[in-house]
Coordinates of C-alpha atoms and ligand atoms in Angstrom, one line a residue:
X1 CA 0.0 0.1 0.0
X2 CA 1.1 3.3 -0.6
X3 CA 1.4 6.0 1.8
X4 CA -0.7 8.4 0.1
X5 CA -3.4 5.5 0.2
X6 CA -3.0 5.0 4.0
X7 CA -5.6 5.4 6.4
X8 CA -5.8 6.3 10.2
X9 CA -6.0 3.3 11.8
X10 CA -8.5 3.0 15.2
X11 CA -6.0 0.6 16.2
X12 CA -2.6 2.2 16.0
X13 CA 0.1 -0.9 15.7
X14 CA 4.2 -0.2 16.5
X15 CA 6.2 -0.4 13.8
X16 CA 9.2 -2.8 13.3
X17 CA 11.2 -4.4 10.9
X18 CA 9.1 -2.1 8.4
X19 CA 6.1 -3.2 8.7
X20 CA 3.0 -3.0 11.3
X21 CA 3.2 -5.0 14.3
X22 CA 0.4 -5.6 16.9
X23 CA 1.4 -4.7 20.7
X24 CA 1.1 -7.7 22.8
X25 CA 1.6 -6.4 26.2
X26 CA -1.9 -6.1 27.2
X27 CA -1.8 -2.7 27.8
X28 CA -2.7 -0.3 26.0
X29 CA -4.0 4.0 25.8
X30 CA -6.2 6.0 24.6
X31 CA -5.8 8.7 21.5
X32 CA -8.8 11.0 22.2
X33 CA -9.7 14.2 19.6
X34 CA -9.1 17.2 21.8
X35 CA -11.3 19.5 19.6
X36 CA -14.6 17.2 20.4
X37 CA -13.1 14.8 23.5
X38 CA -14.1 12.2 21.6
X39 CA -11.4 9.1 21.4
X40 CA -10.2 8.1 18.1
X41 CA -8.1 4.9 18.4
X42 CA -6.4 2.8 21.2
X43 CA -2.9 3.0 21.1
X44 CA -1.0 -0.6 22.3
X45 CA 1.8 0.1 24.2
X46 CA 5.4 -1.6 23.9
X47 CA 6.9 -4.4 26.8
X48 CA 10.0 -6.0 27.1
X49 CA 9.3 -7.8 23.3
X50 CA 8.6 -5.3 21.8
X51 CA 11.4 -3.0 22.5
X52 CA 13.6 -6.0 22.2
X53 CA 12.5 -6.7 18.4
X54 CA 12.4 -3.1 17.4
X55 CA 16.4 -2.7 18.7
X56 CA 17.1 -6.4 16.9
X57 CA 15.7 -5.5 13.8
X58 CA 17.7 -2.2 14.0
X59 CA 20.8 -3.8 14.8
X60 CA 21.0 -5.9 12.0
X61 CA 19.8 -3.5 9.4
X62 CA 22.7 -1.1 11.0
X63 CA 25.0 -2.8 9.3
X64 CA 24.4 -2.7 5.5
X65 CA 22.9 0.6 6.2
X66 CA 26.2 2.2 7.7
X67 CA 27.8 0.6 4.8
X68 CA 25.1 2.1 2.0
X69 CA 26.7 4.8 0.0
X70 CA 25.9 8.3 1.1
X71 CA 25.1 9.4 -2.0
X72 CA 21.9 6.4 -1.7
X73 CA 21.7 7.8 1.5
X74 CA 21.2 11.0 0.3
X75 CA 19.0 10.0 -2.4
X76 CA 16.5 8.1 0.2
X77 CA 16.0 11.5 2.3
X78 CA 15.0 13.1 -1.5
X79 CA 12.6 11.1 -1.8
X80 CA 11.1 11.5 1.8
X81 CA 10.7 15.0 0.8
X82 CA 9.6 14.8 -1.7
X83 CA 7.1 12.2 0.0
X84 CA 6.3 14.9 2.7
X85 CA 5.6 17.6 0.4
X86 CA 3.2 15.4 -1.3
X87 CA 1.9 14.2 1.4
X88 CA 2.0 17.5 3.8
X89 CA -1.9 18.2 3.4
X90 CA -2.7 14.5 4.8
X91 CA -0.1 14.2 7.4
X92 CA -1.5 17.9 8.9
X93 CA -4.9 16.6 9.4
X94 CA -3.6 14.1 11.3
X95 CA -1.2 16.1 13.2
X96 CA -4.7 18.4 13.8
X97 CA -7.2 15.6 14.8
X98 CA -4.6 14.0 18.0
X99 CA -3.0 17.6 18.9
X100 CA -6.1 19.7 18.1
X101 CA -3.8 22.3 17.0
X102 CA -5.1 24.4 13.4
X103 CA -4.5 22.7 10.0
X104 CA -2.6 25.9 9.2
X105 CA -0.4 25.9 11.9
X106 CA -0.2 22.2 11.0
X107 CA 1.1 23.0 8.0
X108 CA 3.8 25.2 9.1
X109 CA 4.7 22.5 11.5
X110 CA 4.9 20.0 9.0
X111 CA 7.4 23.0 6.8
X112 CA 9.7 23.3 10.2
X113 CA 10.0 19.6 10.0
X114 CA 10.9 19.2 6.1
X115 CA 13.4 21.9 6.5
X116 CA 15.4 19.2 8.2
X117 CA 15.0 16.4 6.0
X118 CA 16.2 18.8 3.3
X119 CA 19.1 19.5 5.5
X120 CA 19.9 16.1 5.7
X121 CA 19.6 16.0 1.8
X122 CA 23.3 17.4 2.1
X123 CA 24.9 14.0 4.1
X124 CA 27.2 14.0 1.8
X125 CA 28.7 17.2 2.2
X126 CA 28.0 17.1 6.6
X127 CA 30.1 14.6 6.9
X128 CA 33.2 15.9 5.3
X129 CA 36.4 14.9 7.6
X130 CA 39.4 16.7 7.7
X131 CA 42.3 15.6 6.3
X132 CA 46.1 17.1 7.5
X133 CA 49.8 15.9 5.0
X134 CA 52.6 16.2 6.1
X135 CA 51.5 16.1 9.6
X136 CA 54.8 14.6 10.8
X137 CA 57.7 14.0 8.5
X138 CA 55.8 10.5 5.5
X139 CA 53.2 11.1 8.1
X140 CA 49.1 12.4 7.0
X141 CA 46.4 12.7 9.9
X142 CA 42.6 12.7 9.0
X143 CA 39.2 12.5 11.0
X144 CA 36.5 10.8 9.7
X145 CA 32.6 10.5 11.6
X146 CA 31.1 7.3 12.5
X147 CA 27.6 6.7 12.8
X148 CA 27.0 4.8 16.4
X149 CA 24.6 2.5 15.7
X150 CA 21.0 1.8 16.7
X151 CA 19.6 5.3 18.3
X152 CA 16.5 5.7 19.9
X153 CA 14.6 8.8 20.1
X154 CA 11.4 10.4 22.7
X155 CA 9.0 13.5 21.6
X156 CA 6.0 15.2 23.0
X157 CA 2.5 15.7 22.5
X158 CA 3.1 19.3 20.8
X159 CA 5.0 18.7 17.7
X160 CA 4.0 15.3 16.5
X161 CA 5.8 15.1 12.6
X162 CA 8.1 18.3 13.0
X163 CA 10.2 16.9 16.4
X164 CA 10.7 13.1 15.1
X165 CA 11.8 14.5 11.9
X166 CA 15.0 16.9 13.8
X167 CA 15.7 13.8 14.8
X168 CA 15.5 10.8 12.3
X169 CA 16.6 12.6 9.1
X170 CA 19.7 13.1 11.1
X171 CA 20.1 10.3 12.2
X172 CA 19.0 8.2 9.9
X173 CA 21.0 10.3 7.0
X174 CA 24.3 9.9 9.5
X175 CA 24.0 6.1 8.5
X176 CA 22.0 4.7 12.2
X177 CA 19.1 2.9 12.4
X178 CA 17.0 5.0 14.2
X179 CA 13.8 3.8 17.2
X180 CA 11.5 6.4 18.0
X181 CA 8.6 6.4 20.7
X182 CA 6.8 9.0 19.8
X183 CA 4.1 10.7 22.2
X184 CA 1.4 8.1 23.1
X185 CA -1.4 10.8 22.9
X186 CA -0.2 11.7 19.2
X187 CA 0.8 8.4 17.4
X188 CA -0.5 8.6 14.5
X189 CA 2.0 11.5 13.0
X190 CA 4.4 9.1 13.7
X191 CA 3.3 6.2 11.9
X192 CA 2.8 7.7 8.9
X193 CA 6.5 9.2 9.1
X194 CA 7.3 5.5 8.7
X195 CA 5.1 4.3 5.9
X196 CA 6.9 7.0 4.2
X197 CA 9.8 6.6 4.5
X198 CA 9.3 3.3 3.8
X199 CA 8.2 4.3 0.5
X200 CA 10.6 6.7 -0.1
X201 CA 13.8 3.9 0.0
X202 CA 14.5 3.5 4.2
X203 CA 15.2 -0.2 4.6
X204 CA 12.9 -2.3 6.6
X205 CA 14.7 -1.8 10.6
X206 CA 16.2 1.4 9.8
X207 CA 13.8 3.5 11.3
X208 CA 11.1 1.6 14.2
X209 CA 8.6 2.9 16.1
X210 CA 7.2 1.9 19.4
X211 CA 4.8 3.0 21.0
X212 CA 4.0 3.7 24.7
X213 CA 4.6 5.7 28.0
X214 CA 7.1 5.8 30.8
X215 CA 7.3 1.5 30.7
X216 CA 8.9 1.3 27.0
X217 CA 10.6 4.4 26.9
X218 CA 12.7 2.7 30.9
X219 CA 13.6 -0.4 28.4
X220 CA 14.6 1.6 25.9
X221 CA 17.1 3.5 28.0
X222 CA 18.6 1.2 29.8
X223 CA 18.9 -1.7 26.5
X224 CA 22.5 -1.9 26.0
X225 CA 21.8 -2.2 22.0
X226 CA 21.5 1.3 22.0
X227 CA 24.4 4.1 21.8
X228 CA 22.7 6.9 21.8
X229 CA 19.5 8.6 23.5
X230 CA 17.4 12.0 21.5
X231 CA 14.3 13.0 24.2
X232 CA 12.2 16.3 24.1
X233 CA 9.8 16.7 26.7
X234 CA 9.2 18.6 30.3
X235 CA 11.8 19.3 32.3
X236 CA 11.6 16.5 35.7
X237 CA 11.6 13.5 33.0
X238 CA 14.2 14.9 30.7
X239 CA 16.4 15.3 34.0
X240 CA 15.3 11.6 34.1
X241 CA 15.9 10.8 31.1
X242 CA 19.8 12.3 31.1
X243 CA 19.9 11.5 34.8
X244 CA 19.2 7.3 33.5
X245 CA 20.5 6.9 30.4
X246 CA 24.2 8.1 31.1
X247 CA 24.4 6.0 33.7
X248 CA 24.0 3.3 31.0
X249 CA 26.5 4.5 29.3
X250 CA 24.7 6.5 26.6
X251 CA 25.2 9.8 24.9
X252 CA 21.9 11.0 26.1
X253 CA 20.9 14.9 24.5
X254 CA 17.1 15.6 26.7
X255 CA 15.7 19.6 25.8
X256 CA 13.1 20.5 28.7
X257 CA 10.8 22.7 29.1
X258 CA 10.6 26.9 29.0
X259 CA 9.4 29.5 30.2
X260 CA 10.2 32.4 27.7
X261 CA 10.8 35.7 28.7
X262 CA 9.6 38.9 25.6
X263 CA 11.1 42.3 27.3
X264 CA 9.8 45.5 25.2
X265 CA 11.7 48.2 25.5
X266 CA 9.7 51.7 25.8
X267 CA 11.4 52.6 22.5
X268 CA 9.1 50.0 20.4
X269 CA 6.6 49.7 18.5
X270 CA 3.4 49.2 20.1
X271 CA 1.7 47.5 17.5
X272 CA 4.5 45.2 16.5
X273 CA 4.8 44.6 19.8
X274 CA 1.4 43.7 21.0
X275 CA 0.8 41.3 17.3
X276 CA 4.3 39.6 18.2
X277 CA 3.0 39.2 22.0
X278 CA -0.4 37.7 20.9
X279 CA 1.0 35.2 17.9
X280 CA 3.5 33.8 20.3
X281 CA 0.9 33.1 23.2
X282 CA -1.5 31.9 22.1
X283 CA -0.2 30.0 18.9
X284 CA -1.0 26.5 19.4
X285 CA -3.2 27.3 22.3
X286 CA 0.5 28.8 24.2
X287 CA 1.5 24.7 23.7
X288 CA 4.4 25.5 22.3
X289 CA 8.1 24.9 23.8
X290 CA 9.2 28.8 22.4
X291 CA 5.7 30.0 23.0
X292 CA 6.1 33.1 24.7
X293 CA 4.4 33.1 28.3
X294 CA 5.8 36.2 30.0
X295 CA 5.9 39.6 29.1
X296 CA 8.3 42.2 30.6
X297 CA 6.6 45.7 30.3
X298 CA 10.3 48.3 31.2
X299 CA 8.5 51.7 32.3
X300 CA 5.9 53.1 30.8
X301 CA 5.1 50.8 27.9
X302 CA 2.6 48.0 30.2
X303 CA -0.4 50.6 30.1
X304 CA -0.9 51.2 26.2
X305 CA 1.2 47.1 25.7
X306 CA -1.8 45.9 27.1
X307 CA -4.3 47.9 25.2
X308 CA -3.2 46.9 21.9
X309 CA -3.1 42.8 23.2
X310 CA -6.5 43.5 24.3
X311 CA -7.8 45.1 21.3
X312 CA -6.3 41.6 19.3
X313 CA -7.1 39.3 22.0
X314 CA -10.7 40.1 21.5
X315 CA -10.6 39.5 18.1
X316 CA -9.1 35.7 18.2
X317 CA -11.6 32.9 16.8
X318 CA -10.9 29.5 19.0
X319 CA -12.5 26.7 17.7
X320 CA -11.4 23.0 16.1
X321 CA -8.5 23.1 14.1
X322 CA -10.3 21.7 11.4
X323 CA -12.5 25.2 11.2
X324 CA -10.8 26.7 8.3
X325 CA -12.1 30.2 10.4
X326 CA -10.1 29.0 14.2
X327 CA -7.0 30.5 15.1
X328 CA -6.4 28.3 17.7
X329 CA -7.8 24.9 18.6
X330 CA -8.2 22.7 22.0
X331 CA -5.9 21.9 24.3
X332 CA -4.4 18.2 24.0
X333 CA -6.7 17.0 27.1
X334 CA -9.1 17.8 29.1
X335 CA -7.0 16.8 32.2
X336 CA -4.1 20.1 31.2
X337 CA -7.1 22.0 30.3
X338 CA -8.6 21.9 33.7
X339 CA -4.9 22.4 35.1
X340 CA -3.9 25.9 33.0
X341 CA -7.6 26.7 33.6
X342 CA -6.3 26.3 36.9
X343 CA -3.6 28.6 36.9
X344 CA -6.4 31.8 36.5
X345 CA -7.5 30.9 40.1
X346 CA -4.0 31.2 41.2
X347 CA -2.8 34.3 40.0
X348 CA -6.5 35.7 41.4
X349 CA -5.8 34.3 44.4
X350 CA -1.5 35.7 44.2
X351 CA -2.4 39.2 44.6
X352 CA -3.2 39.3 40.6
X353 CA -4.7 41.0 38.1
X354 CA -7.0 38.8 36.0
X355 CA -7.2 40.5 32.3
X356 CA -8.6 38.5 30.3
X357 CA -10.4 35.8 31.8
X358 CA -10.1 32.3 28.7
X359 CA -13.1 30.2 30.8
X360 CA -15.5 32.9 29.2
X361 CA -15.3 32.3 25.2
X362 CA -17.6 30.1 23.8
X363 CA -16.2 27.9 22.6
X364 CA -15.5 26.1 26.4
X365 CA -19.3 25.1 26.5
X366 CA -18.5 23.1 23.6
X367 CA -17.5 19.0 24.4
X368 CA -14.2 19.5 23.8
X369 CA -10.9 20.6 25.7
X370 CA -11.4 24.6 24.8
X371 CA -9.9 27.4 26.7
X372 CA -9.8 31.0 25.6
X373 CA -6.8 33.1 25.5
X374 CA -6.2 35.0 29.2
X375 CA -4.3 37.7 30.4
X376 CA -2.5 38.3 33.4
X377 CA -1.8 41.8 34.1
X378 CA 0.5 42.7 37.6
X379 CA 2.5 39.3 37.8
X380 CA 5.8 38.7 39.6
X381 CA 8.3 36.6 40.6
X382 CA 6.9 33.5 43.9
X383 CA 3.6 33.7 42.0
X384 CA 2.4 30.3 40.2
X385 CA 1.8 32.1 37.0
X386 CA 5.2 33.3 37.3
X387 CA 6.9 30.1 38.8
X388 CA 5.0 27.3 36.0
X389 CA 5.7 26.5 33.0
X390 CA 2.2 26.5 32.2
X391 CA 2.3 25.7 28.8
X392 CA -1.3 26.8 27.8
X393 CA -3.0 29.8 25.5
X394 CA -2.3 32.6 29.3
X395 CA 0.7 35.5 29.2
X396 CA 1.6 36.7 32.5
X397 CA 2.5 40.7 32.3
X398 CA 6.0 41.4 34.4
X399 CA 6.0 45.1 35.1
X400 CA 9.5 46.2 35.7
X401 CA 11.5 50.0 35.8
X402 CA 14.4 48.8 33.9
X403 CA 16.1 47.1 31.5
X404 CA 18.4 46.0 33.9
X405 CA 15.1 44.6 36.5
X406 CA 14.4 42.9 33.3
X407 CA 17.7 41.7 32.5
X408 CA 17.9 39.6 35.9
X409 CA 14.8 37.8 35.5
X410 CA 15.8 36.5 32.5
X411 CA 19.2 35.2 34.1
X412 CA 17.8 34.2 37.2
X413 CA 14.5 32.0 35.8
X414 CA 15.5 28.3 36.3
X415 CA 14.8 28.1 32.5
X416 CA 16.7 29.1 29.9
X417 CA 15.2 27.9 26.4
X418 CA 14.0 31.2 24.2
X419 CA 13.7 35.1 24.9
X420 CA 12.9 37.8 22.7
X421 CA 13.7 41.5 23.1
X422 CA 11.1 44.0 21.3
X423 CA 13.2 47.9 20.7
X424 CA 14.4 49.9 17.8
X425 CA 17.3 50.4 19.8
X426 CA 20.0 47.8 18.2
X427 CA 22.8 48.9 20.5
X428 CA 20.2 48.0 23.6
X429 CA 19.3 44.4 21.2
X430 CA 22.5 44.1 21.2
X431 CA 23.6 44.6 24.6
X432 CA 20.7 42.4 25.2
X433 CA 21.7 39.5 22.8
X434 CA 25.4 39.5 25.3
X435 CA 24.3 39.8 28.4
X436 CA 21.0 37.3 28.2
X437 CA 22.0 33.6 29.3
X438 CA 19.2 31.7 27.1
X439 CA 20.3 29.3 23.9
X440 CA 17.5 30.7 21.7
X441 CA 17.2 34.9 20.8
X442 CA 15.1 37.1 19.1
X443 CA 15.9 40.6 18.4
X444 CA 12.0 41.8 17.0
X445 CA 11.4 37.6 16.3
X446 CA 8.8 36.3 19.5
X447 CA 9.7 32.4 18.4
X448 CA 13.0 32.5 17.4
X449 CA 13.3 28.4 16.4
X450 CA 16.9 28.3 14.3
X451 CA 16.9 27.3 10.6
X452 CA 18.0 24.2 10.2
X453 CA 21.4 24.5 10.0
X454 CA 21.7 25.6 12.8
X455 CA 21.4 24.3 15.9
X456 CA 18.1 23.9 18.5
X457 CA 18.9 23.8 22.0
X458 CA 18.4 26.2 25.1
X459 CA 20.4 26.7 28.1
X460 CA 20.1 26.2 32.2
X461 CA 17.2 23.4 33.0
X462 CA 16.3 23.7 29.0
X463 CA 18.6 21.4 28.5
X464 CA 20.1 18.1 29.9
X465 CA 23.5 17.4 27.9
X466 CA 25.9 18.4 25.5
X467 CA 25.3 19.1 22.2
X468 CA 21.6 20.4 20.4
X469 CA 19.2 19.1 18.3
X470 CA 19.7 19.0 14.2
X471 CA 22.3 21.1 12.5
X472 CA 25.4 20.3 12.9
X473 CA 25.0 19.9 16.3
X474 CA 22.6 16.6 15.4
X475 CA 25.1 15.6 13.2
X476 CA 27.6 15.6 15.9
X477 CA 25.8 13.7 18.3
X478 CA 24.6 10.9 15.4
X479 CA 28.0 10.4 15.1
X480 CA 31.6 9.8 17.0
X481 CA 35.2 10.8 15.6
X482 CA 37.8 8.8 14.3
X483 CA 41.3 10.1 13.4
X484 CA 43.6 7.8 11.7
X485 CA 47.4 8.4 11.7
X486 CA 49.4 6.7 8.3
X487 CA 52.6 6.4 7.0
X488 CA 54.1 4.4 4.0
X489 CA 57.5 4.0 5.0
X490 CA 59.9 2.4 3.2
X491 CA 60.1 -1.2 5.0
X492 CA 63.9 -0.6 5.0
X493 CA 63.8 1.9 6.8
X494 CA 61.8 0.2 10.0
X495 CA 64.0 0.5 13.4
X496 CA 62.8 -0.2 16.6
X497 CA 62.2 3.2 18.6
X498 CA 61.4 3.1 22.1
X499 CA 61.0 6.8 21.9
X500 CA 57.4 8.3 22.0
X501 CA 56.2 9.7 19.0
X502 CA 57.0 12.7 17.7
X503 CA 56.6 15.3 15.5
X504 CA 58.9 17.5 14.4
Ligands
LIG601 P1 6.3 15.0 28.8 O1 8.0 14.6 29.3 O2 5.1 14.1 29.4 O3 6.6 13.7 27.4 C1 7.1 13.3 26.5 C2 7.5 12.1 26.5 O4 7.9 11.5 27.7 C3 6.7 11.5 25.9 O5 6.6 10.6 25.2 C4 6.2 10.5 27.2 O6 5.5 9.6 26.8 C5 7.7 10.2 27.9 N1 7.0 10.1 29.1 C6 6.7 11.6 29.4 N2 6.7 10.5 31.7 C7 7.4 10.0 31.6 C8 8.3 9.7 32.7 N3 7.9 9.5 33.9 N4 9.3 8.8 32.7 C9 9.9 8.1 31.3 N5 9.0 8.9 30.3 C10 7.7 9.5 30.0 O7 5.9 16.4 27.7 P2 5.0 16.3 27.0 O8 3.4 16.9 28.1 O9 4.8 15.3 25.9 O10 5.1 17.6 26.2 C11 4.8 19.3 26.9 C12 6.3 19.2 27.5 O11 7.6 19.2 26.4 C13 6.8 21.1 27.7 O12 7.2 20.7 28.8 C14 7.6 21.3 26.5 O13 8.0 22.6 27.4 C15 8.2 20.5 26.3 N6 8.8 20.6 24.8 C16 10.2 20.8 24.6 C17 10.8 21.5 23.8 C18 11.8 21.7 23.6 O14 12.2 21.8 22.3 N7 13.0 22.1 24.9 C19 10.4 21.1 22.6 C20 8.5 20.7 22.5 C21 7.7 20.2 24.2

């Protein structure tokens, strides 16, 4: 069956050695459509047998795949790129149905994931090593990068296709076999990606999927056949993944949560800053790790900025992601929606001002997991709305007197994923870029997700590990370097020399 003919299954299976494989553990989870509250699929959870089967298939396939010429690996990535382009509408529809985001937003996610496949198309160039001729007399030294073998990725619910593509395109192009454990809340986009990968020519066993929860993850973290783990998700789980998998001797990059601040200086264009705060705060219902969650309004900027934000929020159309008129969809689950809504009560009881109450949005009267956009004014450190990663459509405004105070808040925050400054002063922006302790910085850009030929990663509690994800650091993560020192002397000149080799 071609990828285009596949229908979303009502029972979601693992994908092992190039084929769907039913789970055998007897444990499973449900997948809901967040816009309606309906259960739309059941997903079988992996146990040890499933994980062992995936690792065995990946191990066997990785031997031939690392020997496959780079030109063929690049060709497979080009094929995958073309299939994703051809099927982008179908992929976006699957994403929207399980995650709730709008079709337009899901298409944006697919486009950003596609960039990573396009980056991986350049793998022959990316794996070029260095060569030094005549490092010593008649001696040459060169460096090559080789794949690790079998590597695994564990991904979150909020980007069902993009985050898997961050990992799998680079890992596979580098010559590894990859095992993906997607979020059990949104498993079907990953299955569709696996189907397209097979059609693109990724050999059976080079890409495997196992579904599940902590049981499956723990088996991956400790499996001796897996050499590296990539993780994207919340900070407590990221920390756990890093500690557990490194204890098992694995290479780990574990990206965690965020609390992204947008600093607005008094000279900023208010309309532009309000557009940015609303887009980045409420897009995807705030369920983006690069969403803006806190606006730091410096000096007298707060009142006009809040007025401009309120004006824009009043026009946001909340509704099912499948309806073209909807600009913001539901949250992922009922429990998460209720957790986010509870923050509005905490904010009031802790002394902040609830400037817009999303619980009053008409969409909340339906069976879907909706919460309208909410705005909290006079937020402060120590309040739960400021200290917690809410991961919902709630924007908090903190009023500060100076740039220095705003900078201190960002640098003292436990997270360091993304941040943005809005100003017309180039010198102030340059100083901010120099001072701020955050991994991804926007200057008049509210969601500074790096393009695929840079790498993605935060600082502090937003990343555990050394290497950021995708781009050049992704290539480094999924390969290990070998340095070869070689000489071809005349055997007649050979002699025993117990001294340490010298190069001069
Ligand atoms: P999550 O941490 O709950 O789950 C992520 C993955 O880990 C899932 O596959 C899940 O099955 C697994 N998992 C959950 N609990 C586990 C446990 N106790 N032990 C082992 N595995 C476990 O995250 P989520 O709710 O799916 O996603 C939202 C979070 O992800 C937010 O915190 C968001 O900021 C973060 N995120 C970060 C980035 C980034 O690049 N830094 C990108 C996207 C999302």
